[in-house]
Amino acid sequence: MHLWTDLSQVPPGFGPSVVTIGNFDGVHRGHAQVLGRIVDLARARDARAVAVTFHPHPAVVHRPESAPELITGIADRVELLAATGLDAVLLVEYTLEFARQTPEEFVRTFLVDGLRVGTVVVGHDVRFGRDNAGTIETMVELGSRFGFEVVAIDDVGQHQGVPVTDEATPGDSQVRWSSTGVRALLAAGDVREAARILGRSHSVRGTVVHGDARGRELGFPTANLGAISGMVPADGVYAGWLERPQLAGADPEHADVRLPAAISIGTNPTFDGVERRVEAYVLDRSDLDLYDEDVVLELVERLRPTLRFDGIDPLVAQMHDDVVRAREILAGAGGEPVATTPGA
């Protein structure tokens, strides 16, 4: 898949194209359905399938004080978009200057002249251009003027086949397939339900940094993440996986590419911590050196909320219980068998 960050990077003569426009934060199942339709349309019309998306999120530019926390970092969003079969993604830098374009200026510059669009696929509620003045009717009128077709798609934001609202509560089996719904579930720590909407377990990415080494002293050495991208869910302890992308090209049988883990998110209240941290203990492993390595933490299920313990002994006892539960959950989560060391 081609990734362009400027129209000047689009090859001369590219097209014709079938284009859709959106933020695609999280690239959830609803997004995947829409993008799958784009790809199918493009193949049927001997055209290229292209998604136009934006960075940063428009809300960050227009109302930073209330901008949503992004589910995925930009690198992961592009990777997920590529997995849908798109031919290209145009990643537009969203600025106030960009936002001042009229609907016609945007369509002419980016879609007609830039991507040689033949078909635009958008939702009935699409808004674009200065002050969000452009609507589906505007797009149809511009299509008639510039010679492209407009395909309006119905809302595919359904969960388990039942049309529902954006409201999201933990355990609600009728949460709409929406980025808003995913954020609400992650904020509540319900990563299992969020995974139903995303079509995969939620993950965060970061670089392993030095911490207090307290986990190692307690018998549970952890990888502490810094420079995190992706929405960090509610504080608590989670069962999940630690993935090492730098080993992705290694022998598929390499035991250290994807590792079962108990993941802690919070401030370590037992030790009066104030800094919120994300750290992962790879089950039954004390021999790993992950410092300065970029890793991905995939969160499968929340085990419990963060708790304050009255001393080290009850904390360590709970950590042993957490490891046992994490091992059981991961063994039944469709992953590879989770090893158990003698006496662990």
mmCIF file of C-alpha atoms in Angstrom:
data_model
loop_
_atom_site.group_PDB
_atom_site.id
_atom_site.type_symbol
_atom_site.label_atom_id
_atom_site.label_comp_id
_atom_site.label_asym_id
_atom_site.label_seq_id
_atom_site.Cartn_x
_atom_site.Cartn_y
_atom_site.Cartn_z
ATOM 1 C CA MET A 1 0.000 0.000 0.000
ATOM 2 C CA HIS A 2 1.202 3.514 -0.820
ATOM 3 C CA LEU A 3 1.288 6.074 1.994
ATOM 4 C CA TRP A 4 1.339 9.702 0.903
ATOM 5 C CA THR A 5 1.608 12.674 3.236
ATOM 6 C CA ASP A 6 1.408 15.290 0.486
ATOM 7 C CA LEU A 7 -0.368 15.517 -2.852
ATOM 8 C CA SER A 8 2.989 16.045 -4.549
ATOM 9 C CA GLN A 9 3.801 12.404 -3.735
ATOM 10 C CA VAL A 10 0.887 11.057 -5.798
ATOM 11 C CA PRO A 11 2.392 9.690 -9.044
ATOM 12 C CA PRO A 12 1.426 11.451 -12.280
ATOM 13 C CA GLY A 13 -1.442 9.685 -13.970
ATOM 14 C CA PHE A 14 -2.563 7.919 -10.789
ATOM 15 C CA GLY A 15 -6.155 6.789 -10.925
ATOM 16 C CA PRO A 16 -8.939 6.623 -11.570
ATOM 17 C CA SER A 17 -9.678 6.160 -7.882
ATOM 18 C CA VAL A 18 -12.483 5.206 -5.542
ATOM 19 C CA VAL A 19 -12.049 7.450 -2.505
ATOM 20 C CA THR A 20 -13.468 7.598 0.992
ATOM 21 C CA ILE A 21 -12.772 10.205 3.661
ATOM 22 C CA GLY A 22 -12.594 9.866 7.438
ATOM 23 C CA ASN A 23 -10.574 9.803 10.651
ATOM 24 C CA PHE A 24 -10.796 6.002 11.013
ATOM 25 C CA ASP A 25 -9.569 6.099 14.613
ATOM 26 C CA GLY A 26 -9.239 2.525 15.824
ATOM 27 C CA VAL A 27 -10.103 1.106 12.369
ATOM 28 C CA HIS A 28 -12.922 -0.863 14.015
ATOM 29 C CA ARG A 29 -15.255 -3.388 12.393
ATOM 30 C CA GLY A 30 -17.532 -0.685 11.014
ATOM 31 C CA HIS A 31 -14.565 1.012 9.358
ATOM 32 C CA ALA A 32 -13.378 -2.332 8.022
ATOM 33 C CA GLN A 33 -16.759 -2.998 6.413
ATOM 34 C CA VAL A 34 -16.788 0.392 4.713
ATOM 35 C CA LEU A 35 -13.195 0.066 3.524
ATOM 36 C CA GLY A 36 -13.924 -3.431 2.257
ATOM 37 C CA ARG A 37 -16.694 -1.955 0.106
ATOM 38 C CA ILE A 38 -14.259 0.649 -1.214
ATOM 39 C CA VAL A 39 -11.817 -2.058 -2.246
ATOM 40 C CA ASP A 40 -14.569 -4.150 -3.880
ATOM 41 C CA LEU A 41 -15.868 -1.146 -5.824
ATOM 42 C CA ALA A 42 -12.369 -0.256 -6.982
ATOM 43 C CA ARG A 43 -11.669 -3.777 -8.184
ATOM 44 C CA ALA A 44 -14.990 -3.899 -10.060
ATOM 45 C CA ARG A 45 -14.235 -0.588 -11.787
ATOM 46 C CA ASP A 46 -10.563 -1.198 -12.523
ATOM 47 C CA ALA A 47 -9.712 1.680 -10.188
ATOM 48 C CA ARG A 48 -7.521 2.315 -7.134
ATOM 49 C CA ALA A 49 -8.957 2.204 -3.609
ATOM 50 C CA VAL A 50 -7.870 5.231 -1.565
ATOM 51 C CA ALA A 51 -8.669 6.496 1.936
ATOM 52 C CA VAL A 52 -8.095 10.149 2.806
ATOM 53 C CA THR A 53 -7.485 10.568 6.528
ATOM 54 C CA PHE A 54 -6.144 13.273 8.814
ATOM 55 C CA HIS A 55 -3.462 13.845 11.424
ATOM 56 C CA PRO A 56 -3.819 15.288 13.966
ATOM 57 C CA HIS A 57 -7.501 14.639 14.665
ATOM 58 C CA PRO A 58 -9.511 17.739 13.639
ATOM 59 C CA ALA A 59 -10.762 18.137 17.218
ATOM 60 C CA VAL A 60 -7.173 18.631 18.382
ATOM 61 C CA VAL A 61 -6.969 21.703 16.139
ATOM 62 C CA HIS A 62 -10.437 23.146 16.736
ATOM 63 C CA ARG A 63 -11.122 22.280 20.389
ATOM 64 C CA PRO A 64 -7.985 20.867 22.004
ATOM 65 C CA GLU A 65 -9.452 21.101 25.485
ATOM 66 C CA SER A 66 -12.093 18.487 24.633
ATOM 67 C CA ALA A 67 -10.394 16.473 21.890
ATOM 68 C CA PRO A 68 -10.911 12.708 22.219
ATOM 69 C CA GLU A 69 -8.051 10.459 23.212
ATOM 70 C CA LEU A 70 -7.063 8.511 20.122
ATOM 71 C CA ILE A 71 -7.564 4.749 20.198
ATOM 72 C CA THR A 72 -4.579 4.072 17.938
ATOM 73 C CA GLY A 73 -1.382 5.931 17.190
ATOM 74 C CA ILE A 74 -0.859 7.073 13.629
ATOM 75 C CA ALA A 75 1.601 4.274 12.729
ATOM 76 C CA ASP A 76 -0.840 1.620 13.908
ATOM 77 C CA ARG A 77 -3.749 3.314 12.157
ATOM 78 C CA VAL A 78 -1.882 3.242 8.844
ATOM 79 C CA GLU A 79 -0.928 -0.417 9.384
ATOM 80 C CA LEU A 80 -4.559 -1.340 10.086
ATOM 81 C CA LEU A 81 -5.760 0.594 7.035
ATOM 82 C CA ALA A 82 -3.241 -1.257 4.884
ATOM 83 C CA ALA A 83 -4.633 -4.569 6.132
ATOM 84 C CA THR A 84 -8.039 -3.772 4.578
ATOM 85 C CA GLY A 85 -6.607 -4.058 1.054
ATOM 86 C CA LEU A 86 -6.479 -0.361 0.175
ATOM 87 C CA ASP A 87 -4.129 0.659 -2.615
ATOM 88 C CA ALA A 88 -3.194 3.959 -0.978
ATOM 89 C CA VAL A 89 -3.750 6.227 1.999
ATOM 90 C CA LEU A 90 -3.412 9.997 1.740
ATOM 91 C CA LEU A 91 -2.536 11.224 5.235
ATOM 92 C CA VAL A 92 -3.366 14.924 5.293
ATOM 93 C CA GLU A 93 -1.842 17.236 7.900
ATOM 94 C CA TYR A 94 -4.876 18.873 9.473
ATOM 95 C CA THR A 95 -4.235 22.570 10.117
ATOM 96 C CA LEU A 96 -6.351 25.689 10.435
ATOM 97 C CA GLU A 97 -5.256 26.658 6.934
ATOM 98 C CA PHE A 98 -6.467 23.313 5.579
ATOM 99 C CA ALA A 99 -9.751 23.725 7.456
ATOM 100 C CA ARG A 100 -10.401 27.120 5.799
ATOM 101 C CA GLN A 101 -10.912 25.529 2.381
ATOM 102 C CA THR A 102 -14.421 25.661 1.018
ATOM 103 C CA PRO A 103 -16.044 22.321 0.199
ATOM 104 C CA GLU A 104 -15.425 22.969 -3.493
ATOM 105 C CA GLU A 105 -11.754 23.842 -2.949
ATOM 106 C CA PHE A 106 -11.174 20.654 -0.971
ATOM 107 C CA VAL A 107 -12.892 18.430 -3.529
ATOM 108 C CA ARG A 108 -11.207 20.037 -6.519
ATOM 109 C CA THR A 109 -7.692 20.118 -5.004
ATOM 110 C CA PHE A 110 -7.554 16.774 -3.234
ATOM 111 C CA LEU A 111 -10.040 14.519 -4.962
ATOM 112 C CA VAL A 112 -10.326 15.721 -8.557
ATOM 113 C CA ASP A 113 -6.888 17.134 -9.343
ATOM 114 C CA GLY A 114 -4.917 15.136 -6.750
ATOM 115 C CA LEU A 115 -6.414 11.648 -6.906
ATOM 116 C CA ARG A 116 -8.343 11.698 -10.217
ATOM 117 C CA VAL A 117 -11.391 10.453 -8.390
ATOM 118 C CA GLY A 118 -14.031 8.471 -10.283
ATOM 119 C CA THR A 119 -16.176 7.531 -7.283
ATOM 120 C CA VAL A 120 -16.510 9.033 -3.814
ATOM 121 C CA VAL A 121 -17.946 6.806 -1.081
ATOM 122 C CA VAL A 122 -19.227 8.624 2.011
ATOM 123 C CA GLY A 123 -21.838 8.295 4.726
ATOM 124 C CA HIS A 124 -25.152 10.115 4.556
ATOM 125 C CA ASP A 125 -23.987 12.342 7.431
ATOM 126 C CA VAL A 126 -20.684 13.395 5.829
ATOM 127 C CA ARG A 127 -19.539 16.968 6.569
ATOM 128 C CA PHE A 128 -16.508 18.601 4.960
ATOM 129 C CA GLY A 129 -14.991 21.954 4.076
ATOM 130 C CA ARG A 130 -14.936 25.235 5.990
ATOM 131 C CA ASP A 131 -17.290 25.236 8.985
ATOM 132 C CA ASN A 132 -18.373 21.725 7.932
ATOM 133 C CA ALA A 133 -20.538 23.400 5.314
ATOM 134 C CA GLY A 134 -20.301 20.498 2.854
ATOM 135 C CA THR A 135 -22.997 17.824 3.071
ATOM 136 C CA ILE A 136 -23.933 14.751 1.044
ATOM 137 C CA GLU A 137 -26.014 17.026 -1.203
ATOM 138 C CA THR A 138 -22.949 19.243 -1.704
ATOM 139 C CA MET A 139 -20.841 16.243 -2.662
ATOM 140 C CA VAL A 140 -23.438 15.040 -5.180
ATOM 141 C CA GLU A 141 -23.622 18.508 -6.746
ATOM 142 C CA LEU A 142 -19.822 18.705 -6.987
ATOM 143 C CA GLY A 143 -19.729 15.210 -8.442
ATOM 144 C CA SER A 144 -22.114 16.293 -11.164
ATOM 145 C CA ARG A 145 -19.974 19.319 -11.889
ATOM 146 C CA PHE A 146 -16.568 17.589 -11.844
ATOM 147 C CA GLY A 147 -17.621 14.269 -13.307
ATOM 148 C CA PHE A 148 -17.428 11.748 -10.455
ATOM 149 C CA GLU A 149 -20.020 9.445 -8.954
ATOM 150 C CA VAL A 150 -21.092 9.652 -5.306
ATOM 151 C CA VAL A 151 -22.052 6.482 -3.442
ATOM 152 C CA ALA A 152 -23.754 7.116 -0.094
ATOM 153 C CA ILE A 153 -23.547 4.222 2.344
ATOM 154 C CA ASP A 154 -25.854 3.373 5.203
ATOM 155 C CA ASP A 155 -24.628 3.218 8.765
ATOM 156 C CA VAL A 156 -22.892 -0.093 9.369
ATOM 157 C CA GLY A 157 -22.370 0.678 13.046
ATOM 158 C CA GLN A 158 -24.081 -2.415 14.387
ATOM 159 C CA HIS A 159 -23.023 -4.835 17.055
ATOM 160 C CA GLN A 160 -24.132 -8.455 16.845
ATOM 161 C CA GLY A 161 -26.462 -7.419 14.004
ATOM 162 C CA VAL A 162 -28.587 -5.086 16.135
ATOM 163 C CA PRO A 163 -28.771 -1.367 15.229
ATOM 164 C CA VAL A 164 -28.100 0.590 18.416
ATOM 165 C CA THR A 165 -26.829 3.912 19.762
ATOM 166 C CA ASP A 166 -23.399 5.351 20.531
ATOM 167 C CA GLU A 167 -23.917 4.925 24.260
ATOM 168 C CA ALA A 168 -21.404 2.464 25.693
ATOM 169 C CA THR A 169 -21.447 0.784 29.077
ATOM 170 C CA PRO A 170 -19.323 -2.142 30.239
ATOM 171 C CA GLY A 171 -20.873 -5.451 29.244
ATOM 172 C CA ASP A 172 -23.437 -3.852 26.927
ATOM 173 C CA SER A 173 -23.801 -6.287 24.022
ATOM 174 C CA GLN A 174 -25.511 -3.656 21.873
ATOM 175 C CA VAL A 175 -22.791 -1.011 21.684
ATOM 176 C CA ARG A 176 -22.610 0.678 18.297
ATOM 177 C CA TRP A 177 -19.561 -0.004 16.155
ATOM 178 C CA SER A 178 -18.055 3.426 16.718
ATOM 179 C CA SER A 179 -14.818 4.978 17.904
ATOM 180 C CA THR A 180 -16.817 6.776 20.601
ATOM 181 C CA GLY A 181 -18.106 3.444 21.885
ATOM 182 C CA VAL A 182 -14.614 1.937 21.950
ATOM 183 C CA ARG A 183 -13.224 4.900 23.902
ATOM 184 C CA ALA A 184 -15.992 4.605 26.492
ATOM 185 C CA LEU A 185 -15.347 0.903 26.967
ATOM 186 C CA LEU A 186 -11.584 1.385 27.273
ATOM 187 C CA ALA A 187 -12.115 4.184 29.783
ATOM 188 C CA ALA A 188 -14.119 1.674 31.844
ATOM 189 C CA GLY A 189 -11.460 -1.015 31.457
ATOM 190 C CA ASP A 190 -13.731 -3.306 29.449
ATOM 191 C CA VAL A 191 -11.130 -4.386 26.897
ATOM 192 C CA ARG A 192 -12.973 -7.617 26.115
ATOM 193 C CA GLU A 193 -16.095 -5.769 24.928
ATOM 194 C CA ALA A 194 -13.953 -3.199 23.108
ATOM 195 C CA ALA A 195 -12.363 -6.085 21.214
ATOM 196 C CA ARG A 196 -15.791 -7.115 19.910
ATOM 197 C CA ILE A 197 -16.142 -3.723 18.232
ATOM 198 C CA LEU A 198 -12.531 -3.462 17.095
ATOM 199 C CA GLY A 199 -12.437 -6.989 15.716
ATOM 200 C CA ARG A 200 -9.187 -7.590 17.633
ATOM 201 C CA SER A 201 -7.777 -6.995 21.104
ATOM 202 C CA HIS A 202 -6.870 -3.398 21.872
ATOM 203 C CA SER A 203 -3.157 -2.687 22.064
ATOM 204 C CA VAL A 204 -0.753 0.084 23.008
ATOM 205 C CA ARG A 205 2.778 0.583 21.761
ATOM 206 C CA GLY A 206 5.780 2.026 23.554
ATOM 207 C CA THR A 207 9.496 1.875 24.279
ATOM 208 C CA VAL A 208 10.747 -0.088 27.274
ATOM 209 C CA VAL A 209 12.387 2.277 29.771
ATOM 210 C CA HIS A 210 14.041 1.877 33.164
ATOM 211 C CA GLY A 211 11.683 1.950 36.138
ATOM 212 C CA ASP A 212 12.170 1.562 39.883
ATOM 213 C CA ALA A 213 13.157 -2.132 39.582
ATOM 214 C CA ARG A 214 10.626 -2.765 42.335
ATOM 215 C CA GLY A 215 8.963 -5.562 40.389
ATOM 216 C CA ARG A 216 12.256 -7.423 40.066
ATOM 217 C CA GLU A 217 12.793 -7.110 43.822
ATOM 218 C CA LEU A 218 9.365 -8.679 44.375
ATOM 219 C CA GLY A 219 10.039 -11.525 41.936
ATOM 220 C CA PHE A 220 8.033 -10.078 39.045
ATOM 221 C CA PRO A 221 10.384 -8.108 36.755
ATOM 222 C CA THR A 222 8.380 -5.781 34.539
ATOM 223 C CA ALA A 223 8.920 -3.935 31.276
ATOM 224 C CA ASN A 224 7.934 -0.306 31.836
ATOM 225 C CA LEU A 225 6.653 1.562 28.769
ATOM 226 C CA GLY A 226 7.475 5.114 27.803
ATOM 227 C CA ALA A 227 6.478 7.196 24.760
ATOM 228 C CA ILE A 228 3.181 5.324 24.596
ATOM 229 C CA SER A 229 0.897 5.536 21.569
ATOM 230 C CA GLY A 230 -2.652 4.265 21.692
ATOM 231 C CA MET A 231 -5.327 4.856 24.308
ATOM 232 C CA VAL A 232 -4.348 3.509 27.723
ATOM 233 C CA PRO A 233 -7.417 1.905 29.325
ATOM 234 C CA ALA A 234 -8.583 2.281 32.920
ATOM 235 C CA ASP A 235 -6.197 1.516 35.762
ATOM 236 C CA GLY A 236 -6.031 -2.135 36.703
ATOM 237 C CA VAL A 237 -4.305 -5.436 36.033
ATOM 238 C CA TYR A 238 -4.880 -7.119 32.670
ATOM 239 C CA ALA A 239 -4.097 -10.422 31.023
ATOM 240 C CA GLY A 240 -2.457 -9.865 27.668
ATOM 241 C CA TRP A 241 0.479 -10.373 25.346
ATOM 242 C CA LEU A 242 3.782 -8.591 24.882
ATOM 243 C CA GLU A 243 4.769 -8.546 21.220
ATOM 244 C CA ARG A 244 8.208 -7.669 19.878
ATOM 245 C CA PRO A 245 7.816 -6.229 16.347
ATOM 246 C CA GLN A 246 11.569 -6.157 15.778
ATOM 247 C CA LEU A 247 11.523 -9.975 15.857
ATOM 248 C CA ALA A 248 8.652 -10.231 13.370
ATOM 249 C CA GLY A 249 10.999 -11.377 10.627
ATOM 250 C CA ALA A 250 12.655 -13.974 12.811
ATOM 251 C CA ASP A 251 12.044 -17.700 12.754
ATOM 252 C CA PRO A 252 8.267 -18.202 13.230
ATOM 253 C CA GLU A 253 9.091 -20.735 15.913
ATOM 254 C CA HIS A 254 11.027 -18.085 17.869
ATOM 255 C CA ALA A 255 9.628 -18.334 21.395
ATOM 256 C CA ASP A 256 10.190 -14.690 22.239
ATOM 257 C CA VAL A 257 8.161 -12.946 19.523
ATOM 258 C CA ARG A 258 4.797 -13.029 21.344
ATOM 259 C CA LEU A 259 4.867 -13.549 25.083
ATOM 260 C CA PRO A 260 2.068 -14.018 27.648
ATOM 261 C CA ALA A 261 1.968 -11.231 30.205
ATOM 262 C CA ALA A 262 0.233 -9.728 33.199
ATOM 263 C CA ILE A 263 -0.052 -5.997 32.523
ATOM 264 C CA SER A 264 -0.395 -3.356 35.238
ATOM 265 C CA ILE A 265 -1.739 0.147 34.611
ATOM 266 C CA GLY A 266 -1.810 2.662 37.443
ATOM 267 C CA THR A 267 0.141 4.606 40.030
ATOM 268 C CA ASN A 268 1.306 1.779 42.335
ATOM 269 C CA PRO A 269 -0.734 3.060 45.314
ATOM 270 C CA THR A 270 0.782 0.516 47.722
ATOM 271 C CA PHE A 271 4.044 2.449 47.333
ATOM 272 C CA ASP A 272 2.328 5.882 47.290
ATOM 273 C CA GLY A 273 3.095 6.335 43.617
ATOM 274 C CA VAL A 274 1.773 9.375 41.754
ATOM 275 C CA GLU A 275 2.962 8.730 38.195
ATOM 276 C CA ARG A 276 0.633 6.627 36.060
ATOM 277 C CA ARG A 277 2.580 3.759 34.531
ATOM 278 C CA VAL A 278 2.079 0.918 32.092
ATOM 279 C CA GLU A 279 4.213 -2.140 32.817
ATOM 280 C CA ALA A 280 4.141 -5.785 31.831
ATOM 281 C CA TYR A 281 5.431 -8.900 33.565
ATOM 282 C CA VAL A 282 6.155 -11.641 31.034
ATOM 283 C CA LEU A 283 4.879 -14.788 32.715
ATOM 284 C CA ASP A 284 7.582 -16.991 34.220
ATOM 285 C CA ARG A 285 10.429 -15.061 32.577
ATOM 286 C CA SER A 286 13.233 -13.210 34.331
ATOM 287 C CA ASP A 287 15.874 -13.507 31.608
ATOM 288 C CA LEU A 288 14.593 -10.952 29.090
ATOM 289 C CA ASP A 289 16.462 -7.714 28.360
ATOM 290 C CA LEU A 290 13.915 -5.443 26.674
ATOM 291 C CA TYR A 291 15.355 -2.025 27.509
ATOM 292 C CA ASP A 292 15.062 0.525 24.661
ATOM 293 C CA GLU A 293 13.043 -1.949 22.612
ATOM 294 C CA ASP A 294 9.742 -0.950 21.004
ATOM 295 C CA VAL A 295 7.030 -3.374 22.096
ATOM 296 C CA VAL A 296 3.278 -3.783 21.728
ATOM 297 C CA LEU A 297 1.030 -4.729 24.647
ATOM 298 C CA GLU A 298 -2.171 -6.475 23.589
ATOM 299 C CA LEU A 299 -4.820 -6.313 26.330
ATOM 300 C CA VAL A 300 -7.152 -9.322 26.440
ATOM 301 C CA GLU A 301 -9.081 -9.044 29.705
ATOM 302 C CA ARG A 302 -9.094 -6.958 32.871
ATOM 303 C CA LEU A 303 -8.390 -9.075 35.951
ATOM 304 C CA ARG A 304 -9.079 -6.492 38.630
ATOM 305 C CA PRO A 305 -8.890 -2.785 39.445
ATOM 306 C CA THR A 306 -5.783 -1.230 40.980
ATOM 307 C CA LEU A 307 -5.739 -1.776 44.744
ATOM 308 C CA ARG A 308 -3.774 -0.485 47.714
ATOM 309 C CA PHE A 309 -2.373 -3.283 49.881
ATOM 310 C CA ASP A 310 -1.363 -3.132 53.529
ATOM 311 C CA GLY A 311 2.181 -4.291 53.025
ATOM 312 C CA ILE A 312 4.363 -6.298 50.674
ATOM 313 C CA ASP A 313 3.161 -9.808 51.561
ATOM 314 C CA PRO A 314 -0.496 -9.351 50.571
ATOM 315 C CA LEU A 315 0.628 -7.547 47.392
ATOM 316 C CA VAL A 316 2.928 -10.413 46.375
ATOM 317 C CA ALA A 317 0.202 -12.979 47.161
ATOM 318 C CA GLN A 318 -2.210 -11.064 44.905
ATOM 319 C CA MET A 319 0.406 -10.859 42.142
ATOM 320 C CA HIS A 320 0.775 -14.632 42.234
ATOM 321 C CA ASP A 321 -3.008 -14.936 41.905
ATOM 322 C CA ASP A 322 -2.967 -12.441 39.013
ATOM 323 C CA VAL A 323 -0.383 -14.539 37.176
ATOM 324 C CA VAL A 324 -2.428 -17.709 37.625
ATOM 325 C CA ARG A 325 -5.577 -16.022 36.302
ATOM 326 C CA ALA A 326 -3.710 -14.398 33.411
ATOM 327 C CA ARG A 327 -2.283 -17.769 32.405
ATOM 328 C CA GLU A 328 -5.740 -19.378 32.471
ATOM 329 C CA ILE A 329 -7.337 -16.581 30.433
ATOM 330 C CA LEU A 330 -4.605 -16.500 27.806
ATOM 331 C CA ALA A 331 -4.638 -20.281 27.440
ATOM 332 C CA GLY A 332 -8.319 -20.033 26.550
ATOM 333 C CA ALA A 333 -8.103 -16.903 24.411
ATOM 334 C CA GLY A 334 -7.097 -18.598 21.188
ATOM 335 C CA GLY A 335 -3.419 -17.903 21.691
ATOM 336 C CA GLU A 336 -0.570 -20.350 21.861
ATOM 337 C CA PRO A 337 -0.217 -22.547 24.956
ATOM 338 C CA VAL A 338 1.085 -20.644 27.979
ATOM 339 C CA ALA A 339 4.024 -22.336 29.626
ATOM 340 C CA THR A 340 4.200 -22.859 33.331
ATOM 341 C CA THR A 341 7.501 -23.117 35.161
ATOM 342 C CA PRO A 342 7.765 -25.666 37.967
ATOM 343 C CA GLY A 343 6.582 -24.174 41.234
ATOM 344 C CA ALA A 344 5.328 -20.985 39.606
#
